[in-house]
Amino acid sequence: VVDEAAAQGGPSIVSDVSAPAERVVDGQTGWVFPSGDREALARIMTLTRDSAAVRAAGAAAFDRYWRRPSDPRRHATDLAAIYEAVIAHQGHD
């Protein structure tokens, strides 16, 4: 959903413990709040009242997305790299 929003020029608000948090540059292409922190989420939600801030974050998200748009091949390659890193790390804790 973060990529879909960015592709259309929409910023995202995500929790820091979600995978989409890796796709949001906090304060630039959207906002990231600490999971479970209602006050932080409320502060971020008030930022959405500022049309200029939303437009700027949306434009940044759009630009960032289209510099390297997602596609099935890239997704599979990135996912394989994650799996390889996890497998390589097993037993090293």
Coordinates of C-alpha atoms in Angstrom, one line a residue:
V1 CA 0.0 0.0 0.0
V2 CA 2.9 2.4 0.7
D3 CA 4.3 1.9 -2.8
E4 CA 0.8 2.3 -4.3
A5 CA 0.3 5.6 -2.4
A6 CA 3.8 6.8 -3.3
A7 CA 3.2 6.0 -7.0
Q8 CA 0.2 8.3 -6.9
G9 CA 1.9 11.0 -4.9
G10 CA 0.5 10.1 -1.5
P11 CA 2.6 10.1 1.7
S12 CA 2.1 7.3 4.2
I13 CA 1.8 7.0 8.0
V14 CA 3.1 3.7 9.3
S15 CA 4.2 2.0 12.6
D16 CA 7.9 1.5 13.1
V17 CA 7.5 -2.3 13.6
S18 CA 5.9 -2.8 10.2
A19 CA 7.6 -3.8 7.0
P20 CA 6.2 -0.7 5.2
A21 CA 8.3 1.4 7.6
E22 CA 11.3 0.5 5.5
R23 CA 9.7 2.3 2.5
V24 CA 9.0 5.6 4.3
V25 CA 11.6 8.2 5.0
D26 CA 10.2 9.7 8.2
G27 CA 9.3 13.3 7.8
Q28 CA 10.1 13.3 4.1
T29 CA 8.0 10.8 2.2
G30 CA 5.6 10.2 5.1
W31 CA 5.7 9.6 8.8
V32 CA 6.7 6.7 11.1
F33 CA 5.4 6.5 14.7
P34 CA 6.5 4.1 17.5
S35 CA 4.2 1.2 17.7
G36 CA 1.7 1.6 20.5
D37 CA 2.5 5.3 21.0
R38 CA -0.9 6.9 20.6
E39 CA 0.4 10.4 21.4
A40 CA 3.0 10.1 18.6
L41 CA 0.4 8.9 16.2
A42 CA -1.9 11.8 17.2
R43 CA 0.9 14.3 16.6
I44 CA 1.5 12.9 13.2
M45 CA -2.2 12.9 12.3
T46 CA -2.3 16.6 13.2
L47 CA 0.5 17.2 10.6
T48 CA -2.0 16.0 7.9
R49 CA -3.9 19.2 8.5
D50 CA -1.1 21.1 6.9
S51 CA -1.8 20.9 3.2
A52 CA 1.7 22.1 2.3
A53 CA 3.3 19.4 4.4
V54 CA 1.2 16.7 2.9
R55 CA 1.9 17.9 -0.6
A56 CA 5.6 18.1 0.0
A57 CA 5.7 14.6 1.5
G58 CA 3.5 13.3 -1.3
A59 CA 5.8 14.8 -3.9
A60 CA 8.9 13.4 -2.2
A61 CA 7.2 9.9 -2.0
F62 CA 6.3 10.1 -5.7
D63 CA 9.8 11.1 -6.8
R64 CA 11.5 8.5 -4.6
Y65 CA 9.1 5.7 -5.9
W66 CA 9.6 6.6 -9.6
R67 CA 13.4 6.7 -9.3
R68 CA 13.2 3.0 -8.7
P69 CA 9.6 1.7 -9.3
S70 CA 8.7 -1.8 -8.1
D71 CA 8.3 -4.6 -10.5
P72 CA 7.9 -8.4 -10.0
R73 CA 11.5 -9.2 -10.9
R74 CA 13.0 -6.7 -8.5
H75 CA 10.6 -7.8 -5.8
A76 CA 11.6 -11.4 -6.2
T77 CA 15.3 -10.5 -6.2
D78 CA 14.9 -8.4 -3.1
L79 CA 12.9 -11.1 -1.3
A80 CA 15.5 -13.7 -2.2
A81 CA 18.3 -11.5 -0.7
I82 CA 16.3 -11.2 2.5
Y83 CA 15.9 -15.0 2.7
E84 CA 19.6 -15.5 2.0
A85 CA 20.5 -13.1 4.8
V86 CA 18.2 -14.8 7.3
I87 CA 19.5 -18.2 6.4
A88 CA 23.1 -17.1 6.7
H89 CA 22.4 -15.5 10.0
Q90 CA 20.8 -18.6 11.6
G91 CA 22.8 -20.1 14.4
H92 CA 24.9 -16.9 14.8
D93 CA 23.0 -15.5 17.8

